[in-house]
PDB file of C-alpha atoms in Angstrom:
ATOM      1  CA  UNK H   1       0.000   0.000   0.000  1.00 47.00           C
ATOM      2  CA  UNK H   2       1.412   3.152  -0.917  1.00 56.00           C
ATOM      3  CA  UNK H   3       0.513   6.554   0.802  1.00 67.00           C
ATOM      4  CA  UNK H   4       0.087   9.553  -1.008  1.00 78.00           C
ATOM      5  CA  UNK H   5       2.211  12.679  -0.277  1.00 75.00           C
ATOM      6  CA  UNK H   6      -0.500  14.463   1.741  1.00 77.00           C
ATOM      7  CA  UNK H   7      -0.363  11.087   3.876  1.00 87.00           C
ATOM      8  CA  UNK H   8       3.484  11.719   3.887  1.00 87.00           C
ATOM      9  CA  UNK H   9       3.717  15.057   5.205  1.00 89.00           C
ATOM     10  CA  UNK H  10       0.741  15.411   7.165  1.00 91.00           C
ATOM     11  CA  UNK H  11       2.420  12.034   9.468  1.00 93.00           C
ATOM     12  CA  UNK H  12       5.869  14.401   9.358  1.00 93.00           C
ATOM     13  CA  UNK H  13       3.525  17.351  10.422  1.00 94.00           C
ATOM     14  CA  UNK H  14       2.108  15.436  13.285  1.00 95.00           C
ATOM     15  CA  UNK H  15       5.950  14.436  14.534  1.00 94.00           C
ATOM     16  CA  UNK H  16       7.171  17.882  13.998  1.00 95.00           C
ATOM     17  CA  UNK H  17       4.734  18.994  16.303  1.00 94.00           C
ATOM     18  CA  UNK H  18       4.809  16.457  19.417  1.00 94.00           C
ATOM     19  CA  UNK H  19       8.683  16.487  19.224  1.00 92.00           C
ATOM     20  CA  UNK H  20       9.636  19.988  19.060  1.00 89.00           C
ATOM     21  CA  UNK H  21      10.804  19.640  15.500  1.00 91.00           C
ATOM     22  CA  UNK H  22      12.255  16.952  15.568  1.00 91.00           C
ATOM     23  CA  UNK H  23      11.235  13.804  13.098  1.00 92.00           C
ATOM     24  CA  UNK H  24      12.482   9.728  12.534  1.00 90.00           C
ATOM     25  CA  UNK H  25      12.269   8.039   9.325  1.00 87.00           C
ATOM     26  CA  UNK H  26      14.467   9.710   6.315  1.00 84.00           C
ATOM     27  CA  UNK H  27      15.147  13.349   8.037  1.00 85.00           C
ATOM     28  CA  UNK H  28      16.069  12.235  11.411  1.00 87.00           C
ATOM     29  CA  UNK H  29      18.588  14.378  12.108  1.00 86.00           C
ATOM     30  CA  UNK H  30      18.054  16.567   9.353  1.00 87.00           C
ATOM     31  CA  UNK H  31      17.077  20.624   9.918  1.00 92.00           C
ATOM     32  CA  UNK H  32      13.818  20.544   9.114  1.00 95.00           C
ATOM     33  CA  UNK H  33      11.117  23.462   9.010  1.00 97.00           C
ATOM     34  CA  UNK H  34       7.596  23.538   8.506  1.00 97.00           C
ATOM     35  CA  UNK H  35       6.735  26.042   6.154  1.00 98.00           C
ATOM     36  CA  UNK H  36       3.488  27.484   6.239  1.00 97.00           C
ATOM     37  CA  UNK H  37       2.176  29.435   2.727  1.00 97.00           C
ATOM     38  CA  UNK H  38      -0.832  30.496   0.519  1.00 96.00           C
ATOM     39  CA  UNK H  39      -1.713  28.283  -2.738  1.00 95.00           C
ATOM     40  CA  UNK H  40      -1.031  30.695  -5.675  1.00 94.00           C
ATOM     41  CA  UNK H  41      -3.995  29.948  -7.710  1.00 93.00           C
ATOM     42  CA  UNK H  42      -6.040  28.446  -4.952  1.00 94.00           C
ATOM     43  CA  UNK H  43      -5.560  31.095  -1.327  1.00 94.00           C
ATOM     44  CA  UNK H  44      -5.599  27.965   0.371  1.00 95.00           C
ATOM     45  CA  UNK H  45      -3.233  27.770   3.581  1.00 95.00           C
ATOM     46  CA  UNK H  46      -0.636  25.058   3.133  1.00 95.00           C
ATOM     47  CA  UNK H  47       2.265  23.532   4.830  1.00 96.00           C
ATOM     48  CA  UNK H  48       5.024  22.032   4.017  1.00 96.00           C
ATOM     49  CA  UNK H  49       7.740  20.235   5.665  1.00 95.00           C
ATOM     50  CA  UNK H  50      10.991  20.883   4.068  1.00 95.00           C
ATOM     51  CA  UNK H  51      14.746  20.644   4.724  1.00 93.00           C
ATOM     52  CA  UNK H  52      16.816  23.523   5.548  1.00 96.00           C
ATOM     53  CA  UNK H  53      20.148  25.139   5.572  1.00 95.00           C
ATOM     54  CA  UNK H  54      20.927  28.056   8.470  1.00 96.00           C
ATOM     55  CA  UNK H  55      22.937  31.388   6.827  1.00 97.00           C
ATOM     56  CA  UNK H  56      23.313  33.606   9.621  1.00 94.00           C
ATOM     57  CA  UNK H  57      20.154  33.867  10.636  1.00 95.00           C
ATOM     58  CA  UNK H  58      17.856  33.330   7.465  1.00 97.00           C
ATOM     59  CA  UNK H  59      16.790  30.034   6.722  1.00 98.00           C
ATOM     60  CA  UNK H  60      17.396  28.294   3.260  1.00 98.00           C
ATOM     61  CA  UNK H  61      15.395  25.766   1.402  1.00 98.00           C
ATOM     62  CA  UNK H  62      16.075  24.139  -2.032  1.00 97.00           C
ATOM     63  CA  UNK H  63      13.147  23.676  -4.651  1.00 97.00           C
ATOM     64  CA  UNK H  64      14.651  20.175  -5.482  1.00 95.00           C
ATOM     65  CA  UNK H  65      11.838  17.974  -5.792  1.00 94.00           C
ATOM     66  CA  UNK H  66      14.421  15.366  -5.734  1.00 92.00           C
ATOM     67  CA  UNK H  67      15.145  16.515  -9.174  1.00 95.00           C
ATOM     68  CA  UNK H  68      12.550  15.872 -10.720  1.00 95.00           C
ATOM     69  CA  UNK H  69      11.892  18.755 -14.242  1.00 95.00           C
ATOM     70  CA  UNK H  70       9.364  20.752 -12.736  1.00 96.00           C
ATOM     71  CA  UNK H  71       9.351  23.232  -9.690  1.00 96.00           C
ATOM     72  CA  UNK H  72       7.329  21.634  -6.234  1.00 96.00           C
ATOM     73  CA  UNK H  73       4.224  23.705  -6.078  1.00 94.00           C
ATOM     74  CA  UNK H  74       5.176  25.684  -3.030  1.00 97.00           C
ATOM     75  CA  UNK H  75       7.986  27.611  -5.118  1.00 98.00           C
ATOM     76  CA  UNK H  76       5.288  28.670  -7.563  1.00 97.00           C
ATOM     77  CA  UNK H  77       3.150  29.897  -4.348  1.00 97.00           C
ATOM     78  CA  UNK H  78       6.134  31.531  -2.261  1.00 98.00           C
ATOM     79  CA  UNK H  79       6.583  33.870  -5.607  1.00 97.00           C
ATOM     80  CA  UNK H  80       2.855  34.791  -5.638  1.00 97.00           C
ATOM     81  CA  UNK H  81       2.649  34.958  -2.134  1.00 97.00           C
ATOM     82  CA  UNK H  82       6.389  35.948  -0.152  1.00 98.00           C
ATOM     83  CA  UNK H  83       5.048  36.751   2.957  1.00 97.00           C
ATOM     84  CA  UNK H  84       5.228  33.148   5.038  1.00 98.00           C
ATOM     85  CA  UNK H  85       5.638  31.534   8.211  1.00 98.00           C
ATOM     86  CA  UNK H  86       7.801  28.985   9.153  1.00 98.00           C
ATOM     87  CA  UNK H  87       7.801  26.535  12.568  1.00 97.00           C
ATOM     88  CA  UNK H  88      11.836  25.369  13.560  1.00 96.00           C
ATOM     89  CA  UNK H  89      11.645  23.655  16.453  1.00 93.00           C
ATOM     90  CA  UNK H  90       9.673  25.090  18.569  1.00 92.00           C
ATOM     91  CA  UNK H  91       9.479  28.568  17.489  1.00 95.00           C
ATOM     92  CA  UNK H  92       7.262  29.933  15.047  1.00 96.00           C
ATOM     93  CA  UNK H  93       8.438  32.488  12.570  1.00 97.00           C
ATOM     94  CA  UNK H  94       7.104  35.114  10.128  1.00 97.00           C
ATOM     95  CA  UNK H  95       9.467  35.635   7.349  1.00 98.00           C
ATOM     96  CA  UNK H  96       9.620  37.036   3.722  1.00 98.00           C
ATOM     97  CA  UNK H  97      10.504  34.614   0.673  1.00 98.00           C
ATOM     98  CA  UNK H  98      13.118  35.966  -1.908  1.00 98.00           C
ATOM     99  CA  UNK H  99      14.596  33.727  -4.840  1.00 98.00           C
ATOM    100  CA  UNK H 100      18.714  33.924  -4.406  1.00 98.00           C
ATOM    101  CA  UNK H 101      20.563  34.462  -8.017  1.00 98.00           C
ATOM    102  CA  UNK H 102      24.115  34.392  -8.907  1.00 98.00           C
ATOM    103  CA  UNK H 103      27.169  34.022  -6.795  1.00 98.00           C
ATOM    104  CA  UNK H 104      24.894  33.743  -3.899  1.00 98.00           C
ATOM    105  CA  UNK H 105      22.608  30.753  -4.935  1.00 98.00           C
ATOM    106  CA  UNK H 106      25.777  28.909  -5.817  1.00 98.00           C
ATOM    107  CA  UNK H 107      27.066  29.492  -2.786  1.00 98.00           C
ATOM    108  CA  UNK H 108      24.332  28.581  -0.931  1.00 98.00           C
ATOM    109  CA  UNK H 109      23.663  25.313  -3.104  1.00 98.00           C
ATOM    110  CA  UNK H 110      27.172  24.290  -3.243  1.00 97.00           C
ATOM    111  CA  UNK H 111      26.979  24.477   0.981  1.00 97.00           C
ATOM    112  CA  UNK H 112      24.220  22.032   0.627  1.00 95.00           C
ATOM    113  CA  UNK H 113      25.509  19.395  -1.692  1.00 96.00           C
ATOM    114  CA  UNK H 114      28.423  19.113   1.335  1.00 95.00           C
ATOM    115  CA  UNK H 115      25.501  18.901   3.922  1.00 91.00           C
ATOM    116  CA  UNK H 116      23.714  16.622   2.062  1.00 90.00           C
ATOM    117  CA  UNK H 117      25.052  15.078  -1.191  1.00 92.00           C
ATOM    118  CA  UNK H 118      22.117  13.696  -2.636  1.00 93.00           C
ATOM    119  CA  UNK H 119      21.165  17.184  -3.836  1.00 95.00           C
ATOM    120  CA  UNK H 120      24.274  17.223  -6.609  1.00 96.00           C
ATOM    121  CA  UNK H 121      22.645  13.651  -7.644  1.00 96.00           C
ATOM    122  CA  UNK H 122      19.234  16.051  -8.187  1.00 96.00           C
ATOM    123  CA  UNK H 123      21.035  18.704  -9.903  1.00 95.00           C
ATOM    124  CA  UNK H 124      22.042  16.166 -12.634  1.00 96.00           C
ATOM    125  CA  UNK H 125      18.970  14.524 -12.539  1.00 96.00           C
ATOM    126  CA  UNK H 126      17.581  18.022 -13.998  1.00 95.00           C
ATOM    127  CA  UNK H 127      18.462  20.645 -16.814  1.00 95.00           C
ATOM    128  CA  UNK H 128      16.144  22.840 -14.370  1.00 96.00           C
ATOM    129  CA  UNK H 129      18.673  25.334 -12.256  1.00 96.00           C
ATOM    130  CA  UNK H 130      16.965  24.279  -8.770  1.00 97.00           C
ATOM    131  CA  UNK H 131      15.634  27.127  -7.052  1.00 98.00           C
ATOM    132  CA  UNK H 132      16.935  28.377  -4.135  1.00 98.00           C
ATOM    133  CA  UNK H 133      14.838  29.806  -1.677  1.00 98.00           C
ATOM    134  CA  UNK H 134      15.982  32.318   1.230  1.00 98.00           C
ATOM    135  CA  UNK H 135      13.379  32.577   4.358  1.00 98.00           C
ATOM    136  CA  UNK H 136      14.246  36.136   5.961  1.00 98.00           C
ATOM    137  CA  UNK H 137      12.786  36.335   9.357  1.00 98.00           C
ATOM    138  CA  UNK H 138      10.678  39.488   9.651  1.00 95.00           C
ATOM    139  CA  UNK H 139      11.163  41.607  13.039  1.00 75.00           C
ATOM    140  CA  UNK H 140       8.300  41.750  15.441  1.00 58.00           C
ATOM    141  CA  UNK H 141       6.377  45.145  15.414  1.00 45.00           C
TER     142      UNK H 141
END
C-alpha cells in the first residue's frame, strides 16, 4: 500500500509537532522546518515540511523535488505569495521569501551538496537550475 504525499507530510507534520521539530524516518537528524504558505492559484493555507540550511540567521530551502523537471508547487506559491511563516523547532516564525541568483545561490547550493550530497545527484537529474529559496525572518512590530 502506498501513501500519497499528503499522507506523507501530514504524518511528518504530526511528529514535527509532538517532538519539538524533531522527526524519525528519512530526516532524522536533518534541519527541518515547517513552512506554512498560501496556494497561488487556490488562497488555500498550506504547509510544508521541508529541509533547511541556516545562513546567519535566514533560513534556506532548495526547490529540489528530488530533481525531478518541474518546480514543487510551493515555489510557484512563495513567488505569488512571499510573505510566510515557518515553525523550527519550537518557534514559530514570520518571514519574507526571496529567490537567491548568482554568486549567492551557488554558494548557498554548493553548501548544501556538502551537507547533504544527494542534492548534486538532483542537480544532474535536472536541466532545471533548482531554485533556491531564502526565508528572511521578519522583526516583530
Amino acid at each position: 500500500m502506498s501513501t500519497s504525499p499528503a499522507d506523507f507530510n501530514a504524518r511528518i507534520i504530526e511528529e514535527f509537532h509532538a517532538n519539538e521539530g524533531r522527526v524519525s524516518g528519512m530526516f532524522e537528524g536533518a534541519s527541518l522546518l515547517l513552512l506554512h504558505h498560501v496556494g497561488a492559484k487556490s488562497g488555500t493555507n498550506r504547509i510544508n515540511p521541508l529541509v533547511y540550511q541556516d545562513d546567519d540567521g535566514r533560513y534556506v530551502i532548495f526547490a529540489s523535488k528530488a530533481g525531478a523537471d518541474t518546480n514543487p508547487g510551493w515555489y510557484h506559491n512563495l513567488k505569488a505569495h512571499p510573505d510566510v511563516t515557518i515553525e523550527v523547532g519550537a518557534d514559530t516564525i514570520d518571514a519574507v521569501a526571496s529567490e537567491a541568483t548568482g554568486a549567492e545561490r551557488e554558494r548557498l547550493f554548493r553548501a548544501q551538496i556538502e551537507r547533504a550530497p544527494q542534492f548534486a545527484e538532483y542537480e544532474q537529474k535536472t536541466e532545471r537550475v533548482i531554485p533556491v529559496i531564502v526565508l528572511t525572518p521578519t522583526e516583530a512590530s
